[in-house]
XYZ file of C-alpha atoms in Angstrom:
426
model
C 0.000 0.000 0.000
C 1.433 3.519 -1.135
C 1.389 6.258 1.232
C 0.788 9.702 0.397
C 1.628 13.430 1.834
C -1.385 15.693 1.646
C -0.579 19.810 1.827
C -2.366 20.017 4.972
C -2.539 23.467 6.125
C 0.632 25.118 6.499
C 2.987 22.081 6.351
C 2.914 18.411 4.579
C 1.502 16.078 7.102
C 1.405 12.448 6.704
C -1.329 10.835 5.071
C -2.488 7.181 4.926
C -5.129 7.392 2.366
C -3.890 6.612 -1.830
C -5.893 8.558 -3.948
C -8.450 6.570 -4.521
C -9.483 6.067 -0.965
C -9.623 10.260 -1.096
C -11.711 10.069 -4.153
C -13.975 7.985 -2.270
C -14.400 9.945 0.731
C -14.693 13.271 -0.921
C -10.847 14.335 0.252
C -9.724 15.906 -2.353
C -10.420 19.248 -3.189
C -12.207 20.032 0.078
C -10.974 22.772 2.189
C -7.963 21.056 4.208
C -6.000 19.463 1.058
C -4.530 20.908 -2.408
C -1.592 18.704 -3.011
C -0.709 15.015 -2.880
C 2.767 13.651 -3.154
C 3.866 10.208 -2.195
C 5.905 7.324 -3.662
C 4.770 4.535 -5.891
C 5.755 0.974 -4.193
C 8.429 0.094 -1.672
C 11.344 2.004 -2.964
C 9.375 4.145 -5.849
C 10.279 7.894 -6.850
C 8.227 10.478 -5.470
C 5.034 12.153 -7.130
C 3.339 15.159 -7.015
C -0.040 15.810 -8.088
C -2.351 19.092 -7.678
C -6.089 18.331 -7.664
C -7.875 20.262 -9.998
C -10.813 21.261 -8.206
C -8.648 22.240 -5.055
C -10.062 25.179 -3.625
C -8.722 27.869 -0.820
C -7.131 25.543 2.402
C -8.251 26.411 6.233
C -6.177 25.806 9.151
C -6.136 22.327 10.106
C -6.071 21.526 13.752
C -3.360 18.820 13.537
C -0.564 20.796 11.879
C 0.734 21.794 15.318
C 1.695 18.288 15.931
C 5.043 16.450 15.385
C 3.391 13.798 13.699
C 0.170 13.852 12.405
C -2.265 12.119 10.213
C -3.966 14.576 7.766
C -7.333 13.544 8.065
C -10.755 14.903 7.399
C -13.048 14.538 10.793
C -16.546 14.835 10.366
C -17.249 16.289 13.616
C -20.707 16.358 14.065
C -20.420 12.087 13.795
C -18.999 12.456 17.188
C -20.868 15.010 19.247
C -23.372 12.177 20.309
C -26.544 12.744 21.986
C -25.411 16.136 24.344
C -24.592 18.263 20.669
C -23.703 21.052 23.447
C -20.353 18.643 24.046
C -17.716 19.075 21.170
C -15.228 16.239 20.703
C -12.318 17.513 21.096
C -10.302 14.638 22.380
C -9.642 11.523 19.685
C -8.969 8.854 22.010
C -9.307 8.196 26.230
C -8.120 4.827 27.334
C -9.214 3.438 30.941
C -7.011 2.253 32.959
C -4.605 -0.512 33.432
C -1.250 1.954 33.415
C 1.927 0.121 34.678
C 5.491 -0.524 34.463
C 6.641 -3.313 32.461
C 10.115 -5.247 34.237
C 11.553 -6.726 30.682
C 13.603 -9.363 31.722
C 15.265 -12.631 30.409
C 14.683 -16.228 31.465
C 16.159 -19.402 30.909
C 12.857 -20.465 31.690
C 9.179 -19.328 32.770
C 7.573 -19.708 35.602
C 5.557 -22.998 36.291
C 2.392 -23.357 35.691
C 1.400 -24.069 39.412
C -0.069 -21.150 41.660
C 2.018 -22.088 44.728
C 5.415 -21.972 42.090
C 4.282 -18.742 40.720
C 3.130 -17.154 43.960
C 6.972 -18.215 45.351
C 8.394 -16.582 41.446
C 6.422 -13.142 42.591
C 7.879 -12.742 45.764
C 11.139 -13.095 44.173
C 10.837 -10.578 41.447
C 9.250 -8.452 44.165
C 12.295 -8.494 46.017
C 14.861 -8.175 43.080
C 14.626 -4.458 43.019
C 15.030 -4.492 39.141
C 17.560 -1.878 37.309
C 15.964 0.624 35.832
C 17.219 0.112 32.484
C 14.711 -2.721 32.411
C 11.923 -0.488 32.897
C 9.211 0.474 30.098
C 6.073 2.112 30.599
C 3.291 -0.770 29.814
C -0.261 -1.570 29.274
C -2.612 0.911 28.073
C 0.462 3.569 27.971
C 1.492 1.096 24.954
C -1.456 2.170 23.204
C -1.005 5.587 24.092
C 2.113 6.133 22.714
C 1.154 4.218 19.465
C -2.065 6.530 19.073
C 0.145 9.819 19.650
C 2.945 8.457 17.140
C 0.488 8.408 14.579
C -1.108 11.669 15.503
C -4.172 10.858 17.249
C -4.774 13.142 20.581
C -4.843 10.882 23.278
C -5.941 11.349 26.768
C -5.037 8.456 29.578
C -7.417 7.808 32.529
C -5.797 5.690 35.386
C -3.892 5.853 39.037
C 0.158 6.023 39.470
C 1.970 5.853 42.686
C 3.680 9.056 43.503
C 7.084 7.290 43.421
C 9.704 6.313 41.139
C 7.774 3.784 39.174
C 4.679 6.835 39.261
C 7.405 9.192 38.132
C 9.036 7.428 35.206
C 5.501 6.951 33.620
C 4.406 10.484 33.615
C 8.023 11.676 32.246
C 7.817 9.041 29.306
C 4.087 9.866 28.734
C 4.782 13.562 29.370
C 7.650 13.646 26.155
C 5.095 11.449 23.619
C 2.758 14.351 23.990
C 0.181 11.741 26.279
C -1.547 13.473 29.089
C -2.954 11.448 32.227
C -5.761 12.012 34.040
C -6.555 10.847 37.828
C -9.923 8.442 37.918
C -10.414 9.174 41.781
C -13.476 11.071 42.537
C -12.167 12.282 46.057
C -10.147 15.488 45.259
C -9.325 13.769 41.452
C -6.022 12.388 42.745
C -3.880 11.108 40.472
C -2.053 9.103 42.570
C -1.597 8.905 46.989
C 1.366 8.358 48.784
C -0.202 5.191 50.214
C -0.096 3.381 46.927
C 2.260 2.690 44.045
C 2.097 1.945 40.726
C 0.954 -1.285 38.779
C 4.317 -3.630 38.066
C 4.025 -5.793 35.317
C 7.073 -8.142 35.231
C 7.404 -9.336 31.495
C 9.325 -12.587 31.032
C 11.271 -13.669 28.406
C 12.714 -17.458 27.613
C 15.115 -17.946 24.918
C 12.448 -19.232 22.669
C 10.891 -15.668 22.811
C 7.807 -16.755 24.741
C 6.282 -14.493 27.333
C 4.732 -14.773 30.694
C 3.370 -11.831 32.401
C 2.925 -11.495 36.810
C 1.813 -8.153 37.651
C 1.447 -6.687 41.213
C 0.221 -3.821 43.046
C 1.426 -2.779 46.686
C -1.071 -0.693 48.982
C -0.123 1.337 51.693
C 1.833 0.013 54.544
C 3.602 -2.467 52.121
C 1.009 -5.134 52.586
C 1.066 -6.579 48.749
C -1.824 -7.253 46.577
C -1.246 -9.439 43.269
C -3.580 -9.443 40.576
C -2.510 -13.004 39.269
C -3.422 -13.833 43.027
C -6.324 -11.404 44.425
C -9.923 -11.659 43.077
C -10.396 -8.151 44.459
C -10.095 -4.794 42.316
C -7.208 -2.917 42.665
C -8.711 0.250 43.186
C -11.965 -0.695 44.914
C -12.620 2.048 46.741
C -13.138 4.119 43.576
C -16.885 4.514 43.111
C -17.287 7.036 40.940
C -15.188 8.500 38.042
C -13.910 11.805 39.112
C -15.999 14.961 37.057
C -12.712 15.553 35.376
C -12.563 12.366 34.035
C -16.404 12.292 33.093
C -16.060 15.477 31.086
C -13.041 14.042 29.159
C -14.916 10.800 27.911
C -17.885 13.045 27.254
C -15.144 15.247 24.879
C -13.798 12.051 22.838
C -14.303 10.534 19.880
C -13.374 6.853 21.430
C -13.208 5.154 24.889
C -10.868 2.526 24.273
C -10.173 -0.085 27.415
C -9.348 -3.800 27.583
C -10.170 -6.937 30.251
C -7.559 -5.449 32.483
C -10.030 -2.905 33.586
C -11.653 -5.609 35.477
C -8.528 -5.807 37.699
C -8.670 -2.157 38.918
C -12.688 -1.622 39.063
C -15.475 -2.878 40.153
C -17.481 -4.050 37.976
C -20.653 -1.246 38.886
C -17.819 1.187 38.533
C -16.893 -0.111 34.611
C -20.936 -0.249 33.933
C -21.483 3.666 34.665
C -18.199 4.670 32.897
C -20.018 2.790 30.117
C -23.309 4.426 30.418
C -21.451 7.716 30.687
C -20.034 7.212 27.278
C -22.972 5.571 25.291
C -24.879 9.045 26.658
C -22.160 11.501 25.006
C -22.133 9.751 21.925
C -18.653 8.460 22.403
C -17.684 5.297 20.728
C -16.316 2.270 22.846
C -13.611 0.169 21.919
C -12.907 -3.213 23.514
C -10.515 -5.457 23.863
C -10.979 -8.533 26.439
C -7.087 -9.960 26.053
C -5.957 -12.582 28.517
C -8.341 -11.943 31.111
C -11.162 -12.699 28.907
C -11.365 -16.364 30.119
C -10.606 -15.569 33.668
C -13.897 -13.214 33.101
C -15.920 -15.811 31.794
C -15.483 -18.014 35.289
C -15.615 -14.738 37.116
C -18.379 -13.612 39.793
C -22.068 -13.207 38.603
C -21.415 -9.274 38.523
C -17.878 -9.690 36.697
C -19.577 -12.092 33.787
C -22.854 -9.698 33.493
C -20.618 -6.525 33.071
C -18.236 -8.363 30.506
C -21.788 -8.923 28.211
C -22.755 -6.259 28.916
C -19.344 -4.212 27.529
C -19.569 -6.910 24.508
C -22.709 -5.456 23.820
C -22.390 -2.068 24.117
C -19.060 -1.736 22.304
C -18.958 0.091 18.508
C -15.583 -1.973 17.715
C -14.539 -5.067 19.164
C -10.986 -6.260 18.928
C -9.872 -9.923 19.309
C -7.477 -12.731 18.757
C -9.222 -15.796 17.316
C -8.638 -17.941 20.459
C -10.657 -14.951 22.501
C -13.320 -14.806 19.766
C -13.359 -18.456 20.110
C -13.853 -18.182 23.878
C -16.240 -16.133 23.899
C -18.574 -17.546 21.315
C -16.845 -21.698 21.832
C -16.782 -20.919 17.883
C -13.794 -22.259 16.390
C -14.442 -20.561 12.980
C -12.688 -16.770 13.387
C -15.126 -15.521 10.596
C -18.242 -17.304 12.255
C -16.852 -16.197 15.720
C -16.727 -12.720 14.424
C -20.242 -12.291 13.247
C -22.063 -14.008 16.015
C -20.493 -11.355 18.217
C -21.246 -8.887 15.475
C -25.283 -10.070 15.938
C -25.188 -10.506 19.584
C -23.976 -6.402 20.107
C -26.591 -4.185 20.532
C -24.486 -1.001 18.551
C -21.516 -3.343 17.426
C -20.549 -2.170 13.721
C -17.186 -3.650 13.527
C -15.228 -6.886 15.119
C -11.970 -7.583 14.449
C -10.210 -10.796 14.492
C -5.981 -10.567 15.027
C -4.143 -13.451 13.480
C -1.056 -12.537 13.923
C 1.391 -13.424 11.019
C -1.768 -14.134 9.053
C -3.022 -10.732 9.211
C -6.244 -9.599 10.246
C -9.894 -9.949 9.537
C -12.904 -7.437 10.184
C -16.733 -8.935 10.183
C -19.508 -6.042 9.343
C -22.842 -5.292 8.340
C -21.618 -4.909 4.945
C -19.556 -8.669 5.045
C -15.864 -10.051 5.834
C -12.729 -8.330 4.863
C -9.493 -9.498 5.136
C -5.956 -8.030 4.942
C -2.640 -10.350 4.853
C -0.223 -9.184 7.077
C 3.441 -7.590 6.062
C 5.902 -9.584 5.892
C 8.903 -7.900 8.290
C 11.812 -9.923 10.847
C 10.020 -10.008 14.096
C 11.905 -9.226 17.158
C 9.555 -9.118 20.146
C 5.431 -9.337 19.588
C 5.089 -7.597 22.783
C 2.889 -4.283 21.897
C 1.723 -5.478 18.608
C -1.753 -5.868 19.754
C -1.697 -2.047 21.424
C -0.544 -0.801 18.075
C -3.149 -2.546 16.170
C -5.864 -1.061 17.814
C -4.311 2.441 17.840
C -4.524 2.392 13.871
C -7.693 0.672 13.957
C -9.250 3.899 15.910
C -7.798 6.294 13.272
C -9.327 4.551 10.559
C -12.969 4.250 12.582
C -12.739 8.335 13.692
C -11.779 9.705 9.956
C -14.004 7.340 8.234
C -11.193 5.330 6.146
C -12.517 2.326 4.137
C -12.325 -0.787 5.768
C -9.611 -2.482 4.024
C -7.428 0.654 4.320
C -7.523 0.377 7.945
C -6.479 -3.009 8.508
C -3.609 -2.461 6.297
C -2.905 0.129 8.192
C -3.071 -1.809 11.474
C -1.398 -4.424 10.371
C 1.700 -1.918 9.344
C 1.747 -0.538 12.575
C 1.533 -3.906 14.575
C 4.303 -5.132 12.479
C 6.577 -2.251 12.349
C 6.342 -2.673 16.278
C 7.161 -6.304 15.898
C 10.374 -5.175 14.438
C 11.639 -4.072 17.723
C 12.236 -5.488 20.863
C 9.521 -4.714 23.652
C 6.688 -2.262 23.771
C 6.356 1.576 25.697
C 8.917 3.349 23.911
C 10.192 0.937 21.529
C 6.333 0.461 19.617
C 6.332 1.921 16.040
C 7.282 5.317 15.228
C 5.696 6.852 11.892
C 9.023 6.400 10.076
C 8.904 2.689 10.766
């Protein structure tokens, strides 16, 4: 797929629509673009092309970023129900920030809950370097959204120590702002707590095991592999800041994680908040999504409930497959596509087979690129940061897997996620 510039404004900003796709959704020659240059295939010479029925160019909101997607936005699409709230925001994710502790094993850690309980206290106690530090979980698709020039907004709790620190400085220089959750005086963080460690290990093989743990004041330690109970339990009610930010964007993006740091009542209003502003929710169960499934009564009714309520749903076929006991990714897909109330897209990840997307209109499918993959961790983050860029500016459908899949793979390429997922270059 060629990639084009469009004379956005007062610079050239990045574009990923070809000329075609710009045709198609009435791009060229509206008010934000006059020029397209770009390159024909992998290692093509440039082109430049002025559109003949170009007329005078406004200012475009994104040429004040370092990277940014020239897009067109339909804004009205996104004012939702309350048309006195403007979307101003692309993207807020929910929770589930952390510090990833990279490390390499000869081995991982058994299988047993006794072993691994015995493994956590270990790492606990290892006091890690800090050169093996990355920021982790939602902050990977964060930084992927920003890199790509969507304005993202995080929602979550940090300690106010050196783990806290580190992930508002790396947040802080990718242009990502967060936002405390906590209703009571909108903390972002308390001295009494610290932040979410999520110890990432690495056999020689290249597989992956993840233990993650939380410590609460007093140092009396709380491990989500381990504890049934939220993290953050005594939140029961989003802070007004917070509200007003989800009201402002275009997407709510969150994953099964959530379900470790709020109750499940909590994750239901946050929910209703959103469906009332219009916003559009994006989901992503991940590897709690079976550990849902045998949850509590409330956990299982709030995960259907999510399922149902979410615009885009985002999957690997063994989730899809869990969730539906469907072994058939494209049959998966659409019986989750039936079963959601507002659901207009589900996508299946395949990994080195690409991706698939199941709509009202059918099934597309986009191979994946073919590039020497170092480390998958973050691919999935990236993937769903393109995937909301394509849903906000209206891109066809095939467009924005390809474009997800590029991004997913160019983070492949590296080693690790946080700071190492795709730049734009890549």
């Amino acid at each position: 797929m060629s990639l084009h510039y469009h004379d956005c404004c007062i610079r050239k900003t990045r574009c990923i629509f070809t000329p075609e796709s710009c045709r198609q959704e009435g791009i060229l020659g509206s008010t934000r673009v006059k020029i397209v240059v770009g390159w024909e295939g992998s290692h093509g010479k440039p082109w430049k092309r002025e559109t003949s029925n170009a007329v005078k160019k406004k200012s475009c909101k994104y040429s004040s970023r370092k990277t940014a997607a020239a897009v067109l936005i339909n804004d009205d699409k996104f004012r939702g129900v309350s048309k006195s709230v403007l979307k101003t925001v692309d993207v807020v994710t929910l929770g589930n920030l952390c510090v990833d502790i990279v490390l390499n094993v000869p081995e991982l850690p058994p299988s047993s809950l006794e072993d691994r309980y015995q493994v956590m206290h270990q790492l606990v106690a290892s006091n890690p370097d800090k050169r093996y530090w990355e920021a982790g979980g939602n902050c990977n698709f964060a930084i992927a959204a920003a890199r790509i020039g969507l304005n993202c907004v995080t929602l979550g709790q940090v300690g106010n120590e050196k783990y806290g620190w580190f992930l508002r400085e790396v947040l802080e220089k990718e242009g990502v702002t967060i936002i405390g959750i906590d209703e009571n005086g909108e903390r972002l963080s308390s001295n009494n707590d610290e932040t979410v460690l999520c110890w990432v290990l690495v056999d020689p093989g290249r597989h992956h095991s993840f233990c993650r743990r939380r410590l609460f004041g007093g140092g009396i330690s709380s491990q989500f592999d381990f504890n049934k109970e939220p993290a953050f339990r005594w939140i029961s009610k989003l802070s007004a800041k917070a509200e007003g930010l989800i009201k402002q964007s275009k997407v709510l993006f969150c994953n099964g994680f959530l379900f470790d740091e709020l109750c499940p009542a909590v994750i239901a209003s946050i929910l209703e908040c959103a469906r009332d502003a219009g916003t559009a929710i994006f989901f992503d169960p991940g590897p709690r999504n079976d550990s849902l499934l045998r949850g509590t009564l409330e956990q299982q009714q709030t995960l259907r409930r999510i399922l149902s309520m979410s615009d885009v749903l985002l999957l690997t076929a063994d989730e899809a497959e869990s969730l539906t006991k469907i072994s058939n990714p494209v049959l998966a897909a659409q019986d989750l596509l039936q079963s959601g109330l507002i659901t207009k897209w589900v996508i299946i990840k395949l990994g080195s087979r690409g991706s698939l997307m199941v709509t009202s209109n059918g099934c597309h499918y986009t191979p994946a690129f073919k590039v020497d993959v170092a480390d998958t961790v973050g691919c999935g983050d990236s993937f769903a940061s393109a995937i909301v860029a394509g849903y906000i500016n209206s891109m066809p459908v095939i467009t924005t897997l390809a474009l997800a899949n590029a991004v997913g793979g160019a983070t492949a390429m590296g080693c690790g996620a946080g700071r190492n997922v795709a730049t734009f270059e890549k």
